[in-house]
GROMACS .gro file of C-alpha atoms in nm:
model
  421
    1MET     CA    1   0.709  -2.508   1.493
    2GLU     CA    2   0.860  -2.705   1.255
    3LYS     CA    3   1.232  -2.835   1.324
    4VAL     CA    4   1.459  -2.893   1.097
    5ASN     CA    5   1.867  -3.015   1.126
    6TYR     CA    6   2.174  -2.849   0.897
    7PHE     CA    7   2.536  -2.877   0.974
    8ASP     CA    8   2.501  -3.129   1.207
    9LYS     CA    9   2.281  -2.877   1.419
   10SER     CA   10   1.904  -2.836   1.498
   11PHE     CA   11   1.704  -2.544   1.446
   12TYR     CA   12   1.373  -2.396   1.449
   13ILE     CA   13   1.231  -2.295   1.140
   14CYS     CA   14   1.081  -1.980   1.078
   15GLU     CA   15   0.997  -1.725   0.818
   16GLY     CA   16   1.103  -1.343   0.813
   17GLN     CA   17   1.092  -1.066   0.548
   18ASP     CA   18   1.237  -0.716   0.518
   19ASP     CA   19   1.105  -0.480   0.279
   20LYS     CA   20   1.335  -0.659  -0.056
   21HIS     CA   21   1.328  -0.986   0.045
   22THR     CA   22   1.137  -1.293   0.165
   23TYR     CA   23   1.381  -1.476   0.405
   24ILE     CA   24   1.381  -1.855   0.577
   25ILE     CA   25   1.507  -1.781   0.975
   26LEU     CA   26   1.685  -2.044   1.136
   27TYR     CA   27   1.696  -2.034   1.528
   28PRO     CA   28   1.938  -2.284   1.685
   29MET     CA   29   1.763  -2.529   1.935
   30LYS     CA   30   1.963  -2.417   2.213
   31THR     CA   31   1.739  -2.128   2.219
   32LYS     CA   32   1.456  -2.150   2.483
   33ARG     CA   33   1.178  -2.254   2.372
   34ILE     CA   34   0.973  -1.986   2.173
   35ASN     CA   35   0.646  -1.892   2.253
   36ARG     CA   36   0.397  -1.779   1.992
   37ARG     CA   37   0.474  -1.363   2.127
   38ALA     CA   38   0.828  -1.404   2.062
   39PHE     CA   39   0.754  -1.590   1.718
   40PHE     CA   40   0.605  -1.300   1.561
   41ARG     CA   41   0.833  -1.035   1.757
   42LEU     CA   42   1.132  -1.212   1.629
   43SER     CA   43   1.003  -1.327   1.280
   44ALA     CA   44   0.897  -0.967   1.192
   45THR     CA   45   1.282  -0.805   1.287
   46ALA     CA   46   1.499  -1.104   1.166
   47GLY     CA   47   1.597  -1.073   1.517
   48ALA     CA   48   2.012  -1.132   1.617
   49GLY     CA   49   2.117  -1.503   1.626
   50ALA     CA   50   1.895  -1.633   1.325
   51LEU     CA   51   2.089  -1.752   1.045
   52LEU     CA   52   1.897  -1.569   0.733
   53MET     CA   53   1.889  -1.763   0.398
   54PRO     CA   54   1.793  -1.477   0.148
   55GLY     CA   55   1.660  -1.629  -0.159
   56VAL     CA   56   1.452  -1.909  -0.028
   57ALA     CA   57   1.113  -1.870  -0.118
   58ALA     CA   58   0.843  -1.915   0.180
   59THR     CA   59   0.499  -1.948   0.182
   60ARG     CA   60   0.266  -1.733   0.364
   61THR     CA   61  -0.036  -1.921   0.342
   62SER     CA   62  -0.071  -2.259   0.531
   63GLN     CA   63  -0.121  -2.538   0.345
   64PRO     CA   64  -0.478  -2.745   0.409
   65GLY     CA   65  -0.480  -2.952   0.740
   66ASN     CA   66  -0.204  -2.722   0.896
   67GLU     CA   67  -0.329  -2.603   1.259
   68ASN     CA   68  -0.220  -2.301   1.197
   69GLU     CA   69  -0.462  -2.268   0.905
   70ILE     CA   70  -0.718  -1.992   0.917
   71PRO     CA   71  -1.014  -2.072   0.706
   72VAL     CA   72  -1.155  -1.842   0.411
   73ARG     CA   73  -1.445  -1.746   0.288
   74THR     CA   74  -1.585  -1.596  -0.056
   75LEU     CA   75  -1.624  -1.229  -0.080
   76GLY     CA   76  -1.945  -1.276  -0.253
   77ARG     CA   77  -1.947  -1.186  -0.674
   78THR     CA   78  -1.660  -1.084  -0.634
   79GLY     CA   79  -1.504  -1.423  -0.597
   80VAL     CA   80  -1.198  -1.304  -0.424
   81LYS     CA   81  -1.153  -1.581  -0.123
   82LEU     CA   82  -1.052  -1.378   0.190
   83PRO     CA   83  -0.935  -1.586   0.518
   84ILE     CA   84  -1.175  -1.461   0.774
   85LEU     CA   85  -0.934  -1.213   0.968
   86SER     CA   86  -0.793  -0.936   0.812
   87MET     CA   87  -0.632  -0.637   0.934
   88GLY     CA   88  -0.771  -0.296   0.980
   89VAL     CA   89  -0.479  -0.083   0.926
   90MET     CA   90  -0.647   0.240   1.101
   91ARG     CA   91  -0.456   0.258   1.381
   92ALA     CA   92  -0.098   0.102   1.317
   93ASP     CA   93   0.175   0.311   1.261
   94ASN     CA   94   0.425   0.045   1.262
   95PRO     CA   95   0.524  -0.139   0.949
   96ASN     CA   96   0.642  -0.421   1.134
   97VAL     CA   97   0.322  -0.491   1.266
   98VAL     CA   98   0.178  -0.553   0.898
   99ARG     CA   99   0.463  -0.738   0.793
  100ALA     CA  100   0.390  -1.004   1.090
  101ALA     CA  101   0.038  -1.001   0.974
  102TYR     CA  102   0.129  -1.048   0.632
  103ASN     CA  103   0.396  -1.314   0.734
  104SER     CA  104   0.112  -1.502   0.923
  105GLY     CA  105  -0.091  -1.543   0.630
  106LEU     CA  106  -0.302  -1.273   0.630
  107PHE     CA  107  -0.384  -1.014   0.301
  108HIS     CA  108  -0.648  -0.797   0.321
  109PHE     CA  109  -0.542  -0.481   0.448
  110ASP     CA  110  -0.814  -0.198   0.514
  111THR     CA  111  -0.708   0.168   0.523
  112ALA     CA  112  -0.858   0.468   0.402
  113HIS     CA  113  -0.790   0.824   0.292
  114GLY     CA  114  -0.765   0.989   0.593
  115TYR     CA  115  -0.631   0.746   0.832
  116GLN     CA  116  -0.312   0.979   1.023
  117ASN     CA  117  -0.339   1.238   0.770
  118GLY     CA  118  -0.261   0.992   0.490
  119LYS     CA  119   0.040   0.851   0.669
  120ASN     CA  120  -0.121   0.530   0.715
  121GLU     CA  121  -0.171   0.473   0.352
  122GLU     CA  122   0.173   0.575   0.293
  123MET     CA  123   0.346   0.340   0.512
  124LEU     CA  124   0.122   0.048   0.328
  125GLY     CA  125   0.248   0.202   0.019
  126LYS     CA  126   0.606   0.175   0.129
  127PHE     CA  127   0.540  -0.180   0.283
  128PHE     CA  128   0.385  -0.351  -0.020
  129ALA     CA  129   0.642  -0.183  -0.272
  130GLY     CA  130   0.807  -0.436  -0.488
  131LYS     CA  131   0.561  -0.733  -0.326
  132LYS     CA  132   0.408  -0.949  -0.592
  133ARG     CA  133   0.059  -0.784  -0.648
  134ASP     CA  134  -0.130  -1.098  -0.609
  135SER     CA  135   0.011  -1.142  -0.272
  136PHE     CA  136  -0.229  -0.905  -0.058
  137PHE     CA  137  -0.545  -0.717  -0.126
  138ILE     CA  138  -0.602  -0.359  -0.023
  139ALA     CA  139  -0.907  -0.139   0.009
  140THR     CA  140  -0.898   0.206   0.126
  141LYS     CA  141  -1.205   0.481   0.117
  142GLY     CA  142  -1.285   0.780   0.076
  143LYS     CA  143  -1.556   1.083   0.279
  144PHE     CA  144  -1.746   1.364   0.092
  145ASP     CA  145  -1.966   1.599   0.226
  146TYR     CA  146  -2.343   1.546   0.209
  147PRO     CA  147  -2.522   1.698   0.072
  148LEU     CA  148  -2.314   1.666  -0.242
  149LYS     CA  149  -2.102   2.011  -0.391
  150ASP     CA  150  -2.095   2.136  -0.751
  151ASP     CA  151  -1.730   2.010  -0.747
  152PHE     CA  152  -1.791   1.652  -0.598
  153GLU     CA  153  -1.676   1.465  -0.922
  154GLN     CA  154  -1.381   1.656  -0.962
  155THR     CA  155  -1.217   1.616  -0.602
  156TYR     CA  156  -1.371   1.266  -0.539
  157THR     CA  157  -1.188   1.212  -0.796
  158ASP     CA  158  -0.905   1.392  -0.724
  159LEU     CA  159  -0.922   1.208  -0.374
  160VAL     CA  160  -0.874   0.871  -0.512
  161ASP     CA  161  -0.583   0.968  -0.717
  162LEU     CA  162  -0.390   1.100  -0.418
  163SER     CA  163  -0.495   0.737  -0.230
  164LEU     CA  164  -0.336   0.567  -0.505
  165LYS     CA  165  -0.009   0.766  -0.523
  166ARG     CA  166   0.020   0.724  -0.137
  167LEU     CA  167  -0.010   0.344  -0.154
  168GLU     CA  168   0.239   0.349  -0.489
  169MET     CA  169  -0.048   0.172  -0.696
  170ASP     CA  170  -0.239   0.204  -1.002
  171GLN     CA  171  -0.521   0.024  -0.859
  172VAL     CA  172  -0.680  -0.062  -0.498
  173ASP     CA  173  -0.838  -0.398  -0.484
  174LEU     CA  174  -1.169  -0.251  -0.335
  175PHE     CA  175  -1.221   0.125  -0.276
  176TYR     CA  176  -1.519   0.197  -0.041
  177ALA     CA  177  -1.699   0.563  -0.018
  178HIS     CA  178  -1.676   0.604   0.343
  179ALA     CA  179  -1.912   0.642   0.651
  180LEU     CA  180  -2.224   0.676   0.426
  181SER     CA  181  -2.534   0.718   0.694
  182LYS     CA  182  -2.842   0.796   0.464
  183VAL     CA  183  -3.033   0.600   0.210
  184GLU     CA  184  -3.004   0.878  -0.008
  185GLU     CA  185  -2.645   0.868  -0.015
  186VAL     CA  186  -2.615   0.495  -0.119
  187LYS     CA  187  -2.841   0.550  -0.396
  188ASP     CA  188  -2.761   0.921  -0.496
  189GLU     CA  189  -2.704   0.891  -0.913
  190ARG     CA  190  -2.379   1.125  -0.889
  191VAL     CA  191  -2.241   0.949  -0.609
  192ILE     CA  192  -2.311   0.611  -0.819
  193ALA     CA  193  -2.163   0.725  -1.110
  194VAL     CA  194  -1.832   0.861  -0.985
  195LEU     CA  195  -1.792   0.528  -0.817
  196LYS     CA  196  -1.875   0.298  -1.110
  197LYS     CA  197  -1.667   0.561  -1.342
  198LEU     CA  198  -1.363   0.445  -1.053
  199LYS     CA  199  -1.409   0.097  -1.147
  200GLU     CA  200  -1.424   0.124  -1.560
  201GLU     CA  201  -1.112   0.312  -1.521
  202GLY     CA  202  -0.931   0.045  -1.356
  203LYS     CA  203  -0.850   0.248  -1.014
  204THR     CA  204  -1.035  -0.021  -0.795
  205ARG     CA  205  -1.156  -0.330  -0.904
  206PHE     CA  206  -1.422  -0.379  -0.651
  207ILE     CA  207  -1.632  -0.108  -0.496
  208GLY     CA  208  -1.866  -0.079  -0.198
  209PHE     CA  209  -1.896   0.175   0.089
  210SER     CA  210  -1.860   0.151   0.469
  211ALA     CA  211  -2.147   0.211   0.740
  212HIS     CA  212  -2.067   0.295   1.067
  213ALA     CA  213  -2.480   0.328   1.113
  214GLY     CA  214  -2.637  -0.018   1.204
  215LYS     CA  215  -2.935   0.052   0.934
  216PRO     CA  216  -3.088  -0.270   0.754
  217GLU     CA  217  -3.188   0.007   0.516
  218LEU     CA  218  -2.848   0.089   0.379
  219LEU     CA  219  -2.811  -0.249   0.307
  220ASP     CA  220  -3.152  -0.270   0.139
  221ALA     CA  221  -3.040   0.034  -0.025
  222ALA     CA  222  -2.729  -0.110  -0.172
  223ILE     CA  223  -2.928  -0.425  -0.316
  224GLU     CA  224  -3.117  -0.172  -0.501
  225ALA     CA  225  -2.847   0.033  -0.629
  226GLY     CA  226  -2.705  -0.288  -0.779
  227ILE     CA  227  -2.342  -0.151  -0.827
  228TYR     CA  228  -2.196  -0.232  -0.493
  229ASP     CA  229  -1.988  -0.543  -0.486
  230VAL     CA  230  -1.891  -0.504  -0.117
  231ILE     CA  231  -2.020  -0.320   0.237
  232LEU     CA  232  -1.839  -0.261   0.529
  233LEU     CA  233  -2.064  -0.256   0.837
  234SER     CA  234  -2.066  -0.227   1.183
  235TYR     CA  235  -2.171  -0.617   1.358
  236ASN     CA  236  -2.136  -0.697   1.672
  237PHE     CA  237  -2.302  -0.873   1.983
  238LYS     CA  238  -2.414  -0.567   2.085
  239LEU     CA  239  -2.639  -0.426   1.818
  240SER     CA  240  -2.982  -0.338   1.923
  241ASN     CA  241  -3.157  -0.407   1.627
  242LEU     CA  242  -2.972  -0.729   1.577
  243LYS     CA  243  -3.235  -0.925   1.424
  244GLU     CA  244  -3.321  -0.689   1.160
  245THR     CA  245  -2.940  -0.649   1.044
  246GLU     CA  246  -2.849  -1.003   1.027
  247GLU     CA  247  -3.190  -1.029   0.836
  248ALA     CA  248  -3.112  -0.759   0.566
  249ILE     CA  249  -2.720  -0.938   0.562
  250ALA     CA  250  -2.886  -1.231   0.429
  251ARG     CA  251  -3.047  -1.032   0.173
  252ALA     CA  252  -2.759  -0.855   0.101
  253ALA     CA  253  -2.541  -1.175   0.030
  254LYS     CA  254  -2.800  -1.352  -0.144
  255ALA     CA  255  -2.806  -1.047  -0.350
  256GLY     CA  256  -2.438  -1.124  -0.444
  257ILE     CA  257  -2.253  -0.830  -0.177
  258GLY     CA  258  -1.963  -0.938   0.017
  259LEU     CA  259  -1.978  -0.883   0.377
  260VAL     CA  260  -1.689  -0.735   0.598
  261ALA     CA  261  -1.782  -0.681   0.952
  262MET     CA  262  -1.580  -0.407   1.155
  263LYS     CA  263  -1.652  -0.266   1.501
  264THR     CA  264  -1.639  -0.626   1.619
  265MET     CA  265  -1.499  -0.516   1.959
  266THR     CA  266  -1.771  -0.320   2.057
  267GLY     CA  267  -1.518  -0.025   2.141
  268GLY     CA  268  -1.274  -0.226   2.278
  269THR     CA  269  -1.343  -0.232   2.644
  270GLU     CA  270  -1.585  -0.428   2.884
  271ASP     CA  271  -1.715  -0.084   3.083
  272ALA     CA  272  -1.832   0.213   2.997
  273ALA     CA  273  -1.504   0.396   3.176
  274GLY     CA  274  -1.280   0.251   2.901
  275LYS     CA  275  -1.094   0.023   3.140
  276LYS     CA  276  -1.101  -0.305   3.141
  277LYS     CA  277  -0.997  -0.510   2.800
  278ILE     CA  278  -1.295  -0.707   2.610
  279ASN     CA  279  -1.235  -1.028   2.492
  280ALA     CA  280  -1.126  -1.014   2.188
  281GLU     CA  281  -1.146  -1.400   2.087
  282ALA     CA  282  -1.454  -1.402   2.206
  283CYS     CA  283  -1.616  -1.107   2.008
  284LEU     CA  284  -1.456  -1.212   1.669
  285LYS     CA  285  -1.585  -1.552   1.703
  286TRP     CA  286  -1.936  -1.440   1.720
  287ALA     CA  287  -1.907  -1.230   1.406
  288TRP     CA  288  -1.789  -1.538   1.233
  289LYS     CA  289  -2.124  -1.755   1.354
  290ASN     CA  290  -2.303  -1.570   1.072
  291GLU     CA  291  -2.152  -1.768   0.780
  292HIS     CA  292  -2.253  -1.449   0.547
  293ILE     CA  293  -1.982  -1.240   0.712
  294THR     CA  294  -1.670  -1.303   0.500
  295THR     CA  295  -1.424  -1.145   0.705
  296ALA     CA  296  -1.363  -0.920   0.998
  297ILE     CA  297  -1.118  -0.591   1.039
  298PRO     CA  298  -0.995  -0.561   1.370
  299GLY     CA  299  -0.768  -0.267   1.451
  300PHE     CA  300  -0.476  -0.428   1.605
  301SER     CA  301  -0.147  -0.226   1.617
  302ASN     CA  302   0.095  -0.446   1.833
  303TYR     CA  303   0.199  -0.802   1.865
  304ASP     CA  304  -0.018  -0.928   2.164
  305GLU     CA  305  -0.329  -0.780   1.944
  306LEU     CA  306  -0.228  -0.959   1.651
  307GLU     CA  307  -0.150  -1.313   1.843
  308GLU     CA  308  -0.518  -1.249   2.024
  309CYS     CA  309  -0.651  -1.210   1.709
  310LEU     CA  310  -0.457  -1.480   1.499
  311ALA     CA  311  -0.563  -1.745   1.797
  312ALA     CA  312  -0.900  -1.666   1.707
  313GLY     CA  313  -0.879  -1.697   1.352
  314ARG     CA  314  -0.757  -2.027   1.368
  315ASN     CA  315  -0.987  -2.176   1.625
  316PRO     CA  316  -1.285  -1.997   1.553
  317GLU     CA  317  -1.557  -2.225   1.717
  318LEU     CA  318  -1.723  -1.990   1.975
  319THR     CA  319  -1.688  -2.173   2.297
  320SER     CA  320  -2.002  -2.206   2.544
  321GLY     CA  321  -1.806  -2.018   2.848
  322GLU     CA  322  -1.716  -1.717   2.543
  323GLN     CA  323  -2.101  -1.732   2.472
  324GLU     CA  324  -2.178  -1.699   2.861
  325TYR     CA  325  -1.910  -1.406   2.878
  326LEU     CA  326  -2.057  -1.232   2.604
  327ALA     CA  327  -2.437  -1.276   2.725
  328SER     CA  328  -2.321  -1.116   3.067
  329LEU     CA  329  -2.183  -0.832   2.884
  330CYS     CA  330  -2.510  -0.760   2.648
  331GLY     CA  331  -2.749  -0.561   2.927
  332GLN     CA  332  -2.449  -0.315   3.080
  333GLU     CA  333  -2.322   0.029   2.924
  334MET     CA  334  -2.017   0.009   2.736
  335LEU     CA  335  -1.855   0.222   2.482
  336TYR     CA  336  -2.000   0.125   2.187
  337CYS     CA  337  -2.299   0.354   2.001
  338GLN     CA  338  -2.547   0.221   1.784
  339GLN     CA  339  -2.561   0.523   1.591
  340CYS     CA  340  -2.968   0.525   1.579
  341GLY     CA  341  -2.961   0.911   1.594
  342LYS     CA  342  -3.235   0.932   1.824
  343CYS     CA  343  -3.020   1.163   2.021
  344GLN     CA  344  -2.976   1.417   1.717
  345THR     CA  345  -3.392   1.451   1.731
  346GLN     CA  346  -3.384   1.499   2.141
  347CYS     CA  347  -3.079   1.800   2.091
  348PRO     CA  348  -3.206   2.124   2.049
  349GLU     CA  349  -2.890   2.197   1.878
  350HIS     CA  350  -2.933   1.889   1.611
  351LEU     CA  351  -2.548   1.832   1.730
  352PRO     CA  352  -2.398   1.527   1.523
  353ILE     CA  353  -2.388   1.286   1.826
  354PRO     CA  354  -2.328   1.000   1.708
  355ASP     CA  355  -2.042   1.095   1.557
  356ILE     CA  356  -1.884   1.253   1.911
  357MET     CA  357  -1.937   0.931   2.082
  358ARG     CA  358  -1.760   0.791   1.824
  359ALA     CA  359  -1.484   1.035   1.890
  360TYR     CA  360  -1.500   0.916   2.234
  361MET     CA  361  -1.475   0.559   2.163
  362TYR     CA  362  -1.159   0.617   1.999
  363ALA     CA  363  -0.992   0.778   2.263
  364TYR     CA  364  -1.122   0.562   2.599
  365GLY     CA  365  -1.145   0.230   2.416
  366TYR     CA  366  -0.910   0.255   2.161
  367LYS     CA  367  -0.679   0.498   2.303
  368TYR     CA  368  -0.619   0.641   2.011
  369SER     CA  369  -0.681   1.003   2.066
  370LYS     CA  370  -0.523   1.142   1.706
  371MET     CA  371  -0.857   0.965   1.525
  372SER     CA  372  -1.057   1.092   1.835
  373LYS     CA  373  -0.926   1.460   1.718
  374GLU     CA  374  -0.978   1.408   1.353
  375THR     CA  375  -1.299   1.276   1.400
  376LEU     CA  376  -1.426   1.567   1.576
  377ALA     CA  377  -1.210   1.801   1.365
  378GLU     CA  378  -1.413   1.686   1.090
  379LEU     CA  379  -1.748   1.815   1.226
  380ASN     CA  380  -1.652   2.196   1.267
  381LEU     CA  381  -1.797   2.190   1.613
  382SER     CA  382  -1.849   2.548   1.774
  383PRO     CA  383  -1.610   2.631   2.027
  384ASP     CA  384  -1.879   2.693   2.298
  385ILE     CA  385  -2.042   2.336   2.233
  386CYS     CA  386  -2.325   2.266   2.450
  387ALA     CA  387  -2.333   2.641   2.611
  388ASN     CA  388  -2.694   2.714   2.546
  389CYS     CA  389  -2.807   2.441   2.732
  390ASP     CA  390  -2.831   2.404   3.149
  391THR     CA  391  -2.906   2.064   3.102
  392CYS     CA  392  -2.903   1.803   2.833
  393ARG     CA  393  -3.260   1.699   2.698
  394VAL     CA  394  -3.084   1.392   2.538
  395THR     CA  395  -3.213   1.002   2.692
  396CYS     CA  396  -2.973   0.791   2.504
  397PRO     CA  397  -3.119   0.453   2.509
  398SER     CA  398  -2.801   0.283   2.544
  399GLY     CA  399  -2.729   0.445   2.908
  400PHE     CA  400  -2.485   0.710   2.764
  401ASP     CA  401  -2.419   1.023   2.959
  402VAL     CA  402  -2.446   1.229   2.637
  403SER     CA  403  -2.344   1.565   2.814
  404ALA     CA  404  -2.033   1.415   3.034
  405LYS     CA  405  -1.918   1.251   2.733
  406ILE     CA  406  -1.931   1.539   2.502
  407ALA     CA  407  -1.764   1.740   2.795
  408ALA     CA  408  -1.481   1.476   2.837
  409ILE     CA  409  -1.382   1.459   2.476
  410THR     CA  410  -1.424   1.742   2.307
  411PRO     CA  411  -1.157   1.935   2.475
  412VAL     CA  412  -0.925   1.710   2.227
  413LEU     CA  413  -0.948   1.960   2.006
  414GLN     CA  414  -0.715   2.176   2.183
  415VAL     CA  415  -0.440   1.926   2.252
  416PRO     CA  416  -0.126   1.966   2.017
  417ASN     CA  417  -0.109   1.624   1.788
  418GLU     CA  418   0.278   1.611   1.947
  419PHE     CA  419   0.086   1.479   2.303
  420LEU     CA  420  -0.170   1.242   2.182
  421THR     CA  421  -0.143   0.882   2.141
   0.00000   0.00000   0.00000
């Protein structure tokens, strides 16, 4: 931390920001040594004891050679350069965590129309109001039902307009069609036409889609479609089809498509019970080994998680110890569902088991039961789900006890939101 002298006294120099001003924050050196965790808390909230100097412009991005510099990569044919670490805002509900990330040099923030029933977009809109538009890069996402309904074009346009209103912006930097899982969705002419129109009308600079399912064929479909600037995809060391996925990623990158990684933490825990937190630094560094991955969007929601992600970004080389750690987890059951879909063909009721498993991960891995409930609510499940089967016929390739997980997670639908985290 840099030190300066003013008025014959020594100070630590930090940066802070409120909704209207950027500050240089000076902490008297009589204060005990400030570690990184304390620094983020203090600079995010402009704590007591600081000498605030409004009007002094502070530079967010680190200078070349600075030990805190996070490497940048180019997002495909967009030409946009982003730090390899970005913020997935899905779980965050504290704007001070967004502020701490922004002040630390991150400037790509990823949200979605449905996160926190729209409150996530609203929080970002309030935070970025009045800030220089070129100081941040915003992505949001919107879902649609498939097969498409007759009024798809109008309802989807209305969805985007509402997202822009919440974000208090005329244009987002990147808009994704959210959670596509079929080649037909990626190549659907009506979907393509609407996305192209959003771009032509200036509602978004770039267009893309997100995919929870690790299906290389979706990347190839995007290449063939030729209109997608960016793909947000699940990418982690637990992928069962890693070789095929990485080959498809290389093809997409060669075609000029930018690649952004999500689900890098494989559910956030080492174990299937969700009790032991995974080493986030190792997971992120593994994803960054692939030079075609421009950035990752871990969903940190507090200062400790932010600090862990920043530590990885500032020292992104995967150590031998971290490699051994990840290798030790490859053969054991965790919370990450491969979204392979094999369970659905085995299930007599053809239940959307991959989505239910994702909801289970949100609750037991991310400790985010509200998102779990939102995910399940979109599935319109029968209240007596699984009642027609005495024995579950599904054998999961990842070893999931599917019936037990369904029984453990579906009751969340009956819990009032005020009791959920």
